[in-house]
Short mmCIF file of C-alpha atoms in Angstrom, two decimals:
data_model
loop_
_atom_site.label_atom_id
_atom_site.label_comp_id
_atom_site.label_asym_id
_atom_site.label_seq_id
_atom_site.Cartn_x
_atom_site.Cartn_y
_atom_site.Cartn_z
CA MET B 6 0.02 0.03 0.02
CA LEU B 7 2.95 2.36 0.62
CA LEU B 8 4.58 1.71 -2.81
CA ARG B 9 2.36 4.13 -4.85
CA PRO B 10 2.89 7.21 -2.60
CA LEU B 11 6.64 6.51 -2.62
CA LEU B 12 6.76 6.28 -6.40
CA ARG B 13 5.02 9.60 -6.68
CA LEU B 14 7.84 11.11 -4.64
CA ILE B 15 10.62 9.78 -6.75
CA ARG B 16 9.15 10.79 -10.09
CA PRO B 17 10.74 13.82 -11.81
CA GLY B 18 9.99 16.89 -9.85
CA GLY B 19 9.02 14.87 -6.81
CA LEU B 20 12.42 14.65 -5.22
CA ALA B 21 12.05 18.18 -3.81
CA ALA B 22 9.42 16.75 -1.40
CA LEU B 23 11.97 14.36 0.11
CA PRO B 24 13.97 15.47 3.19
CA SER B 25 17.58 16.25 2.38
CA GLN B 26 20.77 17.25 4.05
CA CYS B 27 22.92 20.30 3.10
CA HIS B 28 26.14 19.03 1.46
CA ILE B 29 28.16 21.85 3.09
CA CYS B 30 27.02 22.26 6.67
CA HIS B 31 25.20 18.97 6.95
CA ALA B 32 22.04 20.57 8.42
CA TRP B 33 19.03 18.27 8.43
CA PRO B 34 16.45 18.65 7.09
CA ALA B 35 17.52 21.18 4.44
CA GLN B 36 18.04 21.68 0.77
CA PRO B 37 21.13 19.93 -0.84
CA LEU B 38 22.70 23.47 -0.67
CA CYS B 39 20.88 25.29 2.15
CA GLU B 40 20.08 28.95 1.96
CA ARG B 41 22.39 29.90 4.75
CA CYS B 42 25.41 28.29 3.10
CA VAL B 43 24.65 29.84 -0.26
CA ALA B 44 24.27 33.23 1.37
CA ARG B 45 27.58 32.72 3.25
CA PHE B 46 29.74 31.23 0.53
CA ALA B 47 28.32 32.55 -2.77
CA GLN B 48 28.52 36.27 -2.25
CA PRO B 49 28.70 38.20 -5.58
CA VAL B 50 32.17 39.12 -6.63
CA ALA B 51 33.20 41.86 -9.08
CA ARG B 52 34.52 40.03 -12.21
CA CYS B 53 36.03 40.91 -15.51
CA GLU B 54 33.26 40.92 -18.11
CA ARG B 55 35.42 39.01 -20.67
CA CYS B 56 37.12 36.31 -18.59
CA ALA B 57 35.32 36.28 -15.19
CA LEU B 58 38.45 36.70 -13.07
CA PRO B 59 37.85 38.86 -9.95
CA LEU B 60 38.50 42.57 -10.17
CA THR B 61 39.14 45.34 -7.74
CA GLY B 62 38.11 48.91 -8.11
CA ASP B 63 35.69 50.18 -10.76
CA ALA B 64 37.25 48.41 -13.79
CA ARG B 65 34.91 46.23 -15.84
CA ILE B 66 37.52 44.51 -18.05
CA CYS B 67 40.89 43.28 -16.76
CA GLY B 68 44.25 44.42 -18.23
CA ALA B 69 44.88 41.01 -19.83
CA CYS B 70 41.63 41.08 -21.70
CA LEU B 71 42.16 44.71 -22.80
CA LYS B 72 45.52 43.70 -24.26
CA ASN B 73 44.41 40.40 -25.83
CA PRO B 74 40.55 40.30 -26.04
CA PRO B 75 39.16 36.75 -25.76
CA PRO B 76 36.53 35.63 -28.29
CA LEU B 77 33.72 36.27 -25.84
CA ASP B 78 31.40 39.25 -25.59
CA LEU B 79 30.55 38.37 -21.96
CA CYS B 80 31.79 35.90 -19.42
CA LEU B 81 29.93 35.21 -16.12
CA ALA B 82 30.80 32.84 -13.21
CA ALA B 83 28.86 32.13 -10.12
CA VAL B 84 31.52 31.23 -7.56
CA HIS B 85 35.30 30.71 -7.06
CA TYR B 86 36.49 27.18 -7.64
CA ALA B 87 37.54 26.85 -4.05
CA TRP B 88 36.10 25.40 -0.85
CA PRO B 89 33.28 24.55 -0.43
CA TRP B 90 32.29 24.69 -4.05
CA ALA B 91 35.26 22.77 -5.42
CA ASP B 92 34.30 19.73 -3.25
CA ARG B 93 30.68 19.91 -4.39
CA ILE B 94 31.59 20.10 -8.05
CA THR B 95 33.98 17.27 -7.72
CA GLN B 96 31.13 15.21 -6.25
CA PHE B 97 28.90 16.30 -9.13
CA LYS B 98 31.43 15.56 -11.86
CA PHE B 99 33.45 12.54 -10.64
CA SER B 100 31.42 10.80 -7.91
CA ALA B 101 28.29 9.91 -9.89
CA GLU B 102 26.05 12.44 -8.21
CA PRO B 103 24.07 13.98 -11.03
CA GLY B 104 21.36 14.97 -8.57
CA LEU B 105 23.59 17.95 -7.56
CA ALA B 106 22.90 19.48 -11.01
CA THR B 107 19.66 20.99 -9.77
CA PRO B 108 21.02 22.97 -6.78
CA LEU B 109 24.18 23.89 -8.64
CA ALA B 110 22.20 25.12 -11.67
CA ALA B 111 20.19 27.22 -9.31
CA LEU B 112 23.40 28.72 -7.95
CA LEU B 113 24.53 29.57 -11.44
CA GLY B 114 21.14 30.99 -12.42
CA ALA B 115 21.23 33.34 -9.43
CA ALA B 116 24.61 34.87 -10.23
CA PRO B 117 24.63 38.49 -11.34
CA GLY B 118 23.96 39.01 -15.00
CA VAL B 119 22.99 35.39 -15.75
CA ALA B 120 19.25 35.87 -15.92
CA SER B 121 19.71 38.77 -18.40
CA ALA B 122 22.13 36.85 -20.51
CA LEU B 123 19.74 33.87 -20.66
CA GLY B 124 16.78 36.19 -21.46
CA ALA B 125 18.62 37.63 -24.45
CA ALA B 126 19.95 34.33 -25.76
CA ASP B 127 18.79 32.48 -28.80
CA LEU B 128 20.68 29.32 -28.09
CA LEU B 129 22.18 27.73 -24.93
CA ILE B 130 24.94 25.26 -25.76
CA PRO B 131 26.63 23.13 -23.15
CA LEU B 132 30.32 22.26 -23.92
CA PRO B 133 30.32 18.64 -25.09
CA LEU B 134 32.62 15.92 -23.71
CA SER B 135 34.59 13.54 -25.76
CA ASP B 136 32.94 10.14 -26.31
CA ARG B 137 35.58 8.56 -24.01
CA ARG B 138 35.00 11.05 -21.21
CA LEU B 139 31.21 10.67 -21.52
CA ALA B 140 31.51 6.88 -21.32
CA GLU B 141 33.70 7.24 -18.17
CA ARG B 142 31.30 9.58 -16.36
CA GLY B 143 27.97 8.47 -17.75
CA TYR B 144 26.69 12.05 -18.25
CA ASN B 145 27.85 15.56 -19.27
CA PRO B 146 27.77 17.92 -16.25
CA ALA B 147 27.60 20.97 -18.54
CA GLN B 148 24.60 19.50 -20.22
CA LEU B 149 22.79 18.75 -17.00
CA LEU B 150 23.40 22.36 -15.83
CA ALA B 151 22.07 23.72 -19.14
CA GLU B 152 18.93 21.52 -19.11
CA ARG B 153 18.05 22.80 -15.66
CA ILE B 154 18.95 26.53 -16.09
CA ALA B 155 17.12 27.23 -19.38
CA PRO B 156 15.84 24.12 -21.22
CA ALA B 157 13.82 26.15 -23.71
CA ARG B 158 17.04 27.71 -25.02
CA LEU B 159 18.68 24.41 -25.91
CA PRO B 160 19.05 23.70 -29.61
CA PRO B 161 16.99 20.91 -31.10
CA ARG B 162 20.18 18.86 -31.49
CA LEU B 163 22.91 18.98 -28.83
CA ASP B 164 25.48 17.77 -31.33
CA LEU B 165 25.44 21.17 -32.97
CA LEU B 166 28.75 21.79 -31.17
CA LEU B 167 31.12 18.83 -31.36
CA ARG B 168 34.08 17.68 -29.34
CA THR B 169 36.33 16.61 -32.13
CA ARG B 170 39.00 14.79 -30.09
CA HIS B 171 39.78 13.42 -26.61
CA THR B 172 42.20 15.42 -24.55
CA ALA B 173 43.97 15.03 -21.26
CA PRO B 174 42.05 16.40 -18.23
CA GLN B 175 42.74 20.17 -17.95
CA HIS B 176 43.22 20.05 -14.15
CA ASP B 177 46.24 17.77 -14.60
CA LEU B 178 48.14 20.20 -16.78
CA PRO B 179 50.11 23.41 -16.21
CA ARG B 180 48.63 26.65 -17.68
CA ALA B 181 50.69 26.70 -20.93
CA GLN B 182 49.73 23.09 -21.72
CA ARG B 183 46.02 23.73 -20.93
CA LEU B 184 45.94 26.45 -23.52
CA ARG B 185 47.46 24.10 -26.15
CA ASN B 186 45.55 21.01 -25.02
CA VAL B 187 42.12 22.02 -26.27
CA ARG B 188 42.94 24.24 -29.21
CA GLY B 189 40.93 23.02 -32.09
CA ALA B 190 39.05 20.47 -29.93
CA TYR B 191 35.64 22.01 -30.69
CA ALA B 192 33.88 22.33 -34.02
CA VAL B 193 30.36 23.11 -35.29
CA ASP B 194 28.65 20.38 -37.33
CA PRO B 195 28.78 21.90 -40.82
CA LEU B 196 25.32 20.51 -41.61
CA LEU B 197 23.87 22.37 -38.66
CA ALA B 198 25.99 25.61 -38.79
CA THR B 199 23.18 27.67 -40.24
CA GLN B 200 21.42 27.50 -36.85
CA LEU B 201 24.08 29.78 -35.52
CA ALA B 202 24.12 32.48 -38.16
CA GLY B 203 23.25 35.79 -36.60
CA ARG B 204 22.22 34.19 -33.28
CA ARG B 205 23.04 35.19 -29.65
CA VAL B 206 24.73 32.14 -28.16
CA VAL B 207 25.41 31.26 -24.59
CA LEU B 208 27.96 28.51 -23.88
CA VAL B 209 27.78 26.61 -20.53
CA ASP B 210 30.63 24.89 -18.70
CA ASP B 211 30.96 23.66 -15.11
CA VAL B 212 34.47 24.92 -14.33
CA MET B 213 36.53 27.58 -16.10
CA THR B 214 40.24 27.34 -15.32
CA THR B 215 42.32 29.21 -17.94
CA GLY B 216 39.32 29.64 -20.19
CA ALA B 217 40.92 27.62 -22.99
CA SER B 218 37.92 25.31 -23.52
CA LEU B 219 35.36 28.07 -23.57
CA PHE B 220 37.52 30.23 -25.75
CA ASP B 221 37.94 27.47 -28.28
CA ALA B 222 34.32 26.68 -28.32
CA ALA B 223 33.57 30.40 -28.76
CA ARG B 224 35.88 30.59 -31.78
CA ALA B 225 34.03 27.67 -33.31
CA VAL B 226 30.53 29.18 -32.99
CA ARG B 227 31.81 32.54 -34.11
CA GLY B 228 33.30 30.95 -37.14
CA ALA B 229 29.84 29.52 -37.92
CA GLY B 230 28.35 33.08 -37.83
CA ALA B 231 27.17 33.62 -34.28
CA ALA B 232 26.61 37.35 -33.71
CA HIS B 233 27.21 37.41 -29.94
CA VAL B 234 28.77 34.85 -27.58
CA THR B 235 28.42 34.67 -23.83
CA ALA B 236 30.10 32.05 -21.51
CA LEU B 237 28.54 30.85 -18.30
CA ALA B 238 30.69 28.96 -15.80
CA LEU B 239 29.47 27.54 -12.56
CA ALA B 240 32.92 28.16 -10.99
CA ARG B 241 36.02 30.10 -12.02
CA THR B 242 39.47 29.13 -10.79
CA PRO B 243 40.86 32.15 -9.01
CA PRO B 244 44.29 33.48 -10.03
CA HIS B 245 47.31 32.05 -8.26
#
């Protein structure tokens, strides 16, 4: 007799009704990321509009981006890739916890400027994984974030942007090698490229370290005719 009510709870959308524990402070019952922890550890930070690195003063674009502009019109990030978010993202990406996509997507969606960027977007494109990486993880974290943050903005086919080759994990490489590692690793399917002509595109990734992956993907969609390219990253690695 108890089976039917339980099945209603575990259907899509029903999990919110189940009691949960905050993954940071371990409060119970709470949301997976409780309001208190989000308020404490996800305070807005002034960031460069082109690379999302933190800024001080009144500048809107950092010196490095003024000198060598990246192929992005706008770049936004929700949090630093540091404790406690680095641990949560590691769980999400590497510990088979796709359920964290919903609270992490809410964190990204609440970051300054993200709602406006999504409202102005024609297409929301998650950065694809290589076939090998997708087989290892079983899901694409960037795709799960995109599906939760603005599903109506996703293209009809998610293979519009392709990962053309497998590369070594970015977090295992020094900066110079990271920049070379993914160059040319993204391409637009030539049979679908017309979908990008004159469109405002938002790229989504989970972690932005040097920006190499997002920059390469941005060059690919610009080459296909995208008129405006924004990048959204859940977390941005702070400068060392």
